[in-house]
């Protein structure tokens, strides 16, 4: 579904990503792993059109996206839950969810998808009229994921969903994401520093080091890899 090849990108004169190639298929959860500053967020920004690649291709369902705008990419169904959630704190939970319906198709399906989002995260239904800024950190992350669901993703990108959250909430969020992959056949790209959690949820993964893919493989193979164990799992 998503096929990235030879991707190079950075900020101004500084190149961050070098020759990045990876793919995500429908029904799959693929983890992008790496430590602080490895280039994970830059990679997500390149896929979503927020950083312009200087080389390589980003094919999504056979269409080239490397030079397209963020709006064009969003309309193709690539929806991101950004690092730090970026919810609208002054707006209510429901108003935040309404912001997820960004085009005609998602507006038409809004009430159906709102039911689905509330089924996944019943807390949000209870707090629909509450200002989003008053939610707990975990609830805010749920809201960010629910808002992405309203956008009817074909590819859902989660950027560091575990950041600052209790482990059981992270588990809930990852369970919803992998449930969507398996049941609705969407593709999920999971960017994570918590490698144990990410590999427990993902089918496959890629490890980024200094802007390059250092390793790739099934979640099982990566969990058993000596370098991954030593450098990232501390075992
Ligand atoms: P983290 O897990 O800490 O979010 P990351 O793997 O997502 O890290 P990136 O955010 O992609 O890493 O950053 C990769 C490199 O790009 C870092 O050295 C960072 O300083 C640099 N960088 C990120 N954003 C910008 C920017 N807007 N302008 C210049 N350099 C940037």
Tab-separated table of C-alpha atoms and ligand atoms in Angstrom:
chain	number	residue	atom	x	y	z
A	1	UNK	CA	0.000	0.000	0.000
A	2	UNK	CA	2.799	2.436	0.999
A	3	UNK	CA	6.142	1.921	-0.659
A	4	UNK	CA	8.972	4.328	0.078
A	5	UNK	CA	12.216	4.013	-1.868
A	6	UNK	CA	15.520	5.840	-1.612
A	7	UNK	CA	14.001	8.665	0.411
A	8	UNK	CA	16.251	11.559	1.255
A	9	UNK	CA	15.015	14.577	3.198
A	10	UNK	CA	16.069	17.209	5.713
A	11	UNK	CA	15.723	20.806	6.744
A	12	UNK	CA	17.307	23.425	4.483
A	13	UNK	CA	20.940	22.544	3.884
A	14	UNK	CA	20.918	19.841	6.586
A	15	UNK	CA	20.139	16.363	5.331
A	16	UNK	CA	18.574	14.048	7.929
A	17	UNK	CA	17.288	10.986	6.038
A	18	UNK	CA	19.556	8.994	3.752
A	19	UNK	CA	18.264	6.430	1.291
A	20	UNK	CA	15.297	5.287	3.375
A	21	UNK	CA	13.253	2.406	1.931
A	22	UNK	CA	10.320	0.716	3.641
A	23	UNK	CA	6.804	-0.497	2.954
A	24	UNK	CA	3.505	-1.003	4.760
A	25	UNK	CA	0.716	-3.237	3.454
A	26	UNK	CA	-3.001	-3.216	4.166
A	27	UNK	CA	-3.767	-5.080	7.396
A	28	UNK	CA	-0.240	-4.637	8.731
A	29	UNK	CA	1.190	-2.755	11.700
A	30	UNK	CA	4.735	-1.677	10.882
A	31	UNK	CA	6.906	-0.157	13.591
A	32	UNK	CA	9.539	2.488	12.943
A	33	UNK	CA	11.962	2.283	15.819
A	34	UNK	CA	14.891	4.396	16.853
A	35	UNK	CA	16.273	6.586	19.575
A	36	UNK	CA	15.915	10.369	20.044
A	37	UNK	CA	16.933	12.304	16.968
A	38	UNK	CA	17.278	9.241	14.731
A	39	UNK	CA	14.971	10.813	12.137
A	40	UNK	CA	11.647	9.071	12.801
A	41	UNK	CA	9.516	12.218	12.926
A	42	UNK	CA	11.273	13.624	9.860
A	43	UNK	CA	10.351	10.437	8.021
A	44	UNK	CA	6.707	10.826	9.014
A	45	UNK	CA	6.805	14.469	7.923
A	46	UNK	CA	8.174	13.433	4.535
A	47	UNK	CA	5.361	10.889	4.069
A	48	UNK	CA	2.683	13.427	5.067
A	49	UNK	CA	4.106	16.174	2.832
A	50	UNK	CA	5.281	18.458	5.619
A	51	UNK	CA	8.922	17.994	4.678
A	52	UNK	CA	9.765	18.004	0.964
A	53	UNK	CA	11.933	15.000	-0.025
A	54	UNK	CA	15.052	15.847	-2.015
A	55	UNK	CA	15.269	12.361	-3.555
A	56	UNK	CA	13.383	9.088	-3.689
A	57	UNK	CA	9.805	8.067	-4.152
A	58	UNK	CA	6.762	7.677	-1.907
A	59	UNK	CA	4.171	5.501	-3.630
A	60	UNK	CA	0.770	5.081	-2.043
A	61	UNK	CA	-1.649	2.681	-3.707
A	62	UNK	CA	0.392	3.116	-6.884
A	63	UNK	CA	0.356	6.925	-6.842
A	64	UNK	CA	3.494	9.043	-6.419
A	65	UNK	CA	3.199	11.403	-3.423
A	66	UNK	CA	6.761	12.694	-3.072
A	67	UNK	CA	6.044	16.145	-4.508
A	68	UNK	CA	2.425	16.464	-3.401
A	69	UNK	CA	0.951	18.827	-0.790
A	70	UNK	CA	-0.112	17.743	2.707
A	71	UNK	CA	-3.736	18.371	1.740
A	72	UNK	CA	-3.476	16.100	-1.305
A	73	UNK	CA	-1.861	13.374	0.808
A	74	UNK	CA	-4.498	13.699	3.545
A	75	UNK	CA	-7.233	13.368	0.929
A	76	UNK	CA	-5.668	10.067	-0.159
A	77	UNK	CA	-6.330	8.744	3.361
A	78	UNK	CA	-2.931	9.146	5.026
A	79	UNK	CA	-3.917	10.405	8.464
A	80	UNK	CA	-1.465	11.132	11.233
A	81	UNK	CA	-1.741	11.247	14.990
A	82	UNK	CA	1.076	13.727	15.577
A	83	UNK	CA	3.699	13.551	18.292
A	84	UNK	CA	2.414	15.602	21.241
A	85	UNK	CA	-1.230	15.010	20.157
A	86	UNK	CA	-1.884	18.596	19.044
A	87	UNK	CA	-5.487	18.669	20.117
A	88	UNK	CA	-7.371	21.973	20.383
A	89	UNK	CA	-7.435	22.491	24.147
A	90	UNK	CA	-10.068	25.267	24.240
A	91	UNK	CA	-12.499	23.294	22.116
A	92	UNK	CA	-14.707	20.515	23.452
A	93	UNK	CA	-13.981	16.847	22.842
A	94	UNK	CA	-16.793	16.685	20.293
A	95	UNK	CA	-15.560	19.807	18.467
A	96	UNK	CA	-12.090	18.249	18.259
A	97	UNK	CA	-13.610	15.123	16.764
A	98	UNK	CA	-15.531	17.245	14.242
A	99	UNK	CA	-12.175	18.697	13.123
A	100	UNK	CA	-11.202	15.171	12.047
A	101	UNK	CA	-13.867	15.253	9.325
A	102	UNK	CA	-11.837	17.311	6.873
A	103	UNK	CA	-13.550	16.641	3.558
A	104	UNK	CA	-16.894	15.770	2.002
A	105	UNK	CA	-16.583	12.000	2.408
A	106	UNK	CA	-15.541	12.145	6.060
A	107	UNK	CA	-18.216	14.742	6.869
A	108	UNK	CA	-20.888	12.543	5.277
A	109	UNK	CA	-19.770	9.562	7.372
A	110	UNK	CA	-19.198	11.589	10.545
A	111	UNK	CA	-21.992	10.272	12.780
A	112	UNK	CA	-21.266	6.651	11.884
A	113	UNK	CA	-17.559	7.109	12.542
A	114	UNK	CA	-18.248	9.034	15.745
A	115	UNK	CA	-20.116	5.976	17.037
A	116	UNK	CA	-17.131	3.794	16.146
A	117	UNK	CA	-14.727	6.201	17.872
A	118	UNK	CA	-16.916	6.296	20.995
A	119	UNK	CA	-17.142	2.502	20.996
A	120	UNK	CA	-13.336	2.307	21.008
A	121	UNK	CA	-12.975	5.038	23.624
A	122	UNK	CA	-16.146	5.256	25.780
A	123	UNK	CA	-14.463	7.852	28.068
A	124	UNK	CA	-14.609	10.350	25.214
A	125	UNK	CA	-18.355	9.971	24.918
A	126	UNK	CA	-18.777	10.695	28.621
A	127	UNK	CA	-16.649	13.813	28.193
A	128	UNK	CA	-17.941	14.992	24.820
A	129	UNK	CA	-18.881	18.467	26.051
A	130	UNK	CA	-15.793	18.994	28.182
A	131	UNK	CA	-12.916	21.253	27.039
A	132	UNK	CA	-10.237	18.957	25.597
A	133	UNK	CA	-7.528	20.723	27.611
A	134	UNK	CA	-9.092	19.432	30.827
A	135	UNK	CA	-8.706	15.765	29.795
A	136	UNK	CA	-5.931	13.646	31.295
A	137	UNK	CA	-2.877	12.957	29.139
A	138	UNK	CA	-4.135	9.477	28.303
A	139	UNK	CA	-7.581	10.767	27.380
A	140	UNK	CA	-6.000	13.438	25.175
A	141	UNK	CA	-4.047	10.751	23.328
A	142	UNK	CA	-7.272	8.749	22.913
A	143	UNK	CA	-8.886	11.896	21.522
A	144	UNK	CA	-6.037	12.358	19.044
A	145	UNK	CA	-6.453	8.746	17.855
A	146	UNK	CA	-10.247	9.066	17.735
A	147	UNK	CA	-9.941	12.266	15.675
A	148	UNK	CA	-7.728	10.383	13.218
A	149	UNK	CA	-10.348	7.591	12.976
A	150	UNK	CA	-12.963	10.176	12.026
A	151	UNK	CA	-10.690	10.957	9.045
A	152	UNK	CA	-11.229	7.375	7.749
A	153	UNK	CA	-7.544	6.556	7.299
A	154	UNK	CA	-6.282	4.071	4.715
A	155	UNK	CA	-2.860	4.544	6.351
A	156	UNK	CA	-2.845	5.581	10.005
A	157	UNK	CA	0.420	7.018	11.308
A	158	UNK	CA	0.951	7.105	15.066
A	159	UNK	CA	3.932	9.223	16.114
A	160	UNK	CA	5.155	8.243	19.589
A	161	UNK	CA	1.754	7.449	21.111
A	162	UNK	CA	3.372	6.173	24.315
A	163	UNK	CA	5.006	9.501	25.212
A	164	UNK	CA	4.242	10.342	28.843
A	165	UNK	CA	1.442	7.788	29.195
A	166	UNK	CA	0.790	4.988	31.671
A	167	UNK	CA	1.521	1.540	30.169
A	168	UNK	CA	-2.092	0.327	30.315
A	169	UNK	CA	-3.302	3.344	28.317
A	170	UNK	CA	-0.611	2.754	25.715
A	171	UNK	CA	-1.803	-0.860	25.475
A	172	UNK	CA	-5.402	0.304	24.918
A	173	UNK	CA	-4.350	2.685	22.156
A	174	UNK	CA	-2.148	0.150	20.410
A	175	UNK	CA	-4.912	-2.434	20.648
A	176	UNK	CA	-7.344	-0.105	18.879
A	177	UNK	CA	-4.765	0.595	16.160
A	178	UNK	CA	-3.916	-3.050	15.529
A	179	UNK	CA	-7.630	-3.954	15.685
A	180	UNK	CA	-8.253	-1.443	12.880
A	181	UNK	CA	-5.420	-2.903	10.842
A	182	UNK	CA	-6.696	-6.459	11.134
A	183	UNK	CA	-10.429	-5.806	10.960
A	184	UNK	CA	-10.666	-2.866	8.569
A	185	UNK	CA	-7.559	-3.764	6.539
A	186	UNK	CA	-5.978	-0.366	6.964
A	187	UNK	CA	-2.210	0.049	7.159
A	188	UNK	CA	-0.697	1.290	10.435
A	189	UNK	CA	2.709	2.913	10.756
A	190	UNK	CA	3.739	3.040	14.392
A	191	UNK	CA	6.641	5.325	15.283
A	192	UNK	CA	7.892	4.465	18.747
A	193	UNK	CA	10.734	4.827	21.184
A	194	UNK	CA	9.170	2.207	23.449
A	195	UNK	CA	10.503	-0.671	21.429
A	196	UNK	CA	9.127	-3.429	23.665
A	197	UNK	CA	5.567	-2.146	23.289
A	198	UNK	CA	5.962	-1.445	19.597
A	199	UNK	CA	7.306	-4.916	18.795
A	200	UNK	CA	4.570	-6.535	20.885
A	201	UNK	CA	1.967	-4.870	18.656
A	202	UNK	CA	3.678	-4.750	15.247
A	203	UNK	CA	3.963	-7.378	12.517
A	204	UNK	CA	7.238	-5.981	11.168
A	205	UNK	CA	9.612	-3.185	11.976
A	206	UNK	CA	12.474	-1.004	10.793
A	207	UNK	CA	15.195	0.434	13.014
A	208	UNK	CA	16.455	3.892	12.074
A	209	UNK	CA	19.893	5.015	13.194
A	210	UNK	CA	21.388	8.352	12.135
A	211	UNK	CA	18.813	8.802	9.406
A	212	UNK	CA	19.364	5.386	7.808
A	213	UNK	CA	17.556	2.064	8.054
A	214	UNK	CA	19.955	-0.017	10.142
A	215	UNK	CA	17.803	-3.157	10.460
A	216	UNK	CA	14.461	-4.515	9.382
A	217	UNK	CA	12.481	-7.685	9.881
A	218	UNK	CA	9.512	-9.301	11.536
A	219	UNK	CA	8.706	-8.182	15.074
A	220	UNK	CA	9.856	-11.602	16.294
A	221	UNK	CA	13.186	-11.409	14.470
A	222	UNK	CA	13.851	-7.870	15.701
A	223	UNK	CA	12.977	-8.822	19.297
A	224	UNK	CA	15.519	-11.642	19.094
A	225	UNK	CA	18.198	-9.570	17.346
A	226	UNK	CA	21.352	-9.128	19.457
A	227	UNK	CA	21.918	-5.497	18.414
A	228	UNK	CA	18.291	-4.573	19.175
A	229	UNK	CA	18.484	-6.349	22.516
A	230	UNK	CA	21.691	-4.631	23.544
A	231	UNK	CA	21.099	-1.126	22.114
A	232	UNK	CA	17.363	-0.731	22.702
A	233	UNK	CA	16.001	-3.332	25.080
A	234	UNK	CA	18.837	-3.236	27.621
A	235	UNK	CA	19.079	-7.060	27.773
B	1	LIG	P1	12.456	11.982	18.730
B	1	LIG	O1	12.191	10.563	19.079
B	1	LIG	O2	13.306	12.679	19.741
B	1	LIG	O3	11.229	12.743	18.327
B	1	LIG	P2	13.153	11.528	15.964
B	1	LIG	O4	13.779	10.229	15.646
B	1	LIG	O5	11.707	11.677	15.654
B	1	LIG	O6	13.436	11.911	17.469
B	1	LIG	P3	13.538	13.845	14.320
B	1	LIG	O7	12.568	14.696	15.058
B	1	LIG	O8	13.171	13.355	12.982
B	1	LIG	O9	14.001	12.619	15.208
B	1	LIG	O10	14.898	14.656	14.213
B	1	LIG	C1	16.003	14.192	13.461
B	1	LIG	C2	17.040	15.300	13.388
B	1	LIG	O11	16.469	16.396	12.651
B	1	LIG	C3	17.459	15.854	14.738
B	1	LIG	O12	18.857	16.022	14.715
B	1	LIG	C4	16.755	17.186	14.819
B	1	LIG	O13	17.491	18.129	15.543
B	1	LIG	C5	16.622	17.602	13.369
B	1	LIG	N1	15.427	18.430	13.133
B	1	LIG	C6	14.148	18.103	13.431
B	1	LIG	N2	13.293	19.091	13.092
B	1	LIG	C7	14.067	20.085	12.555
B	1	LIG	C8	13.791	21.374	11.999
B	1	LIG	N3	12.555	21.848	11.899
B	1	LIG	N4	14.845	22.106	11.555
B	1	LIG	C9	16.111	21.620	11.624
B	1	LIG	N5	16.442	20.405	12.125
B	1	LIG	C10	15.432	19.652	12.585
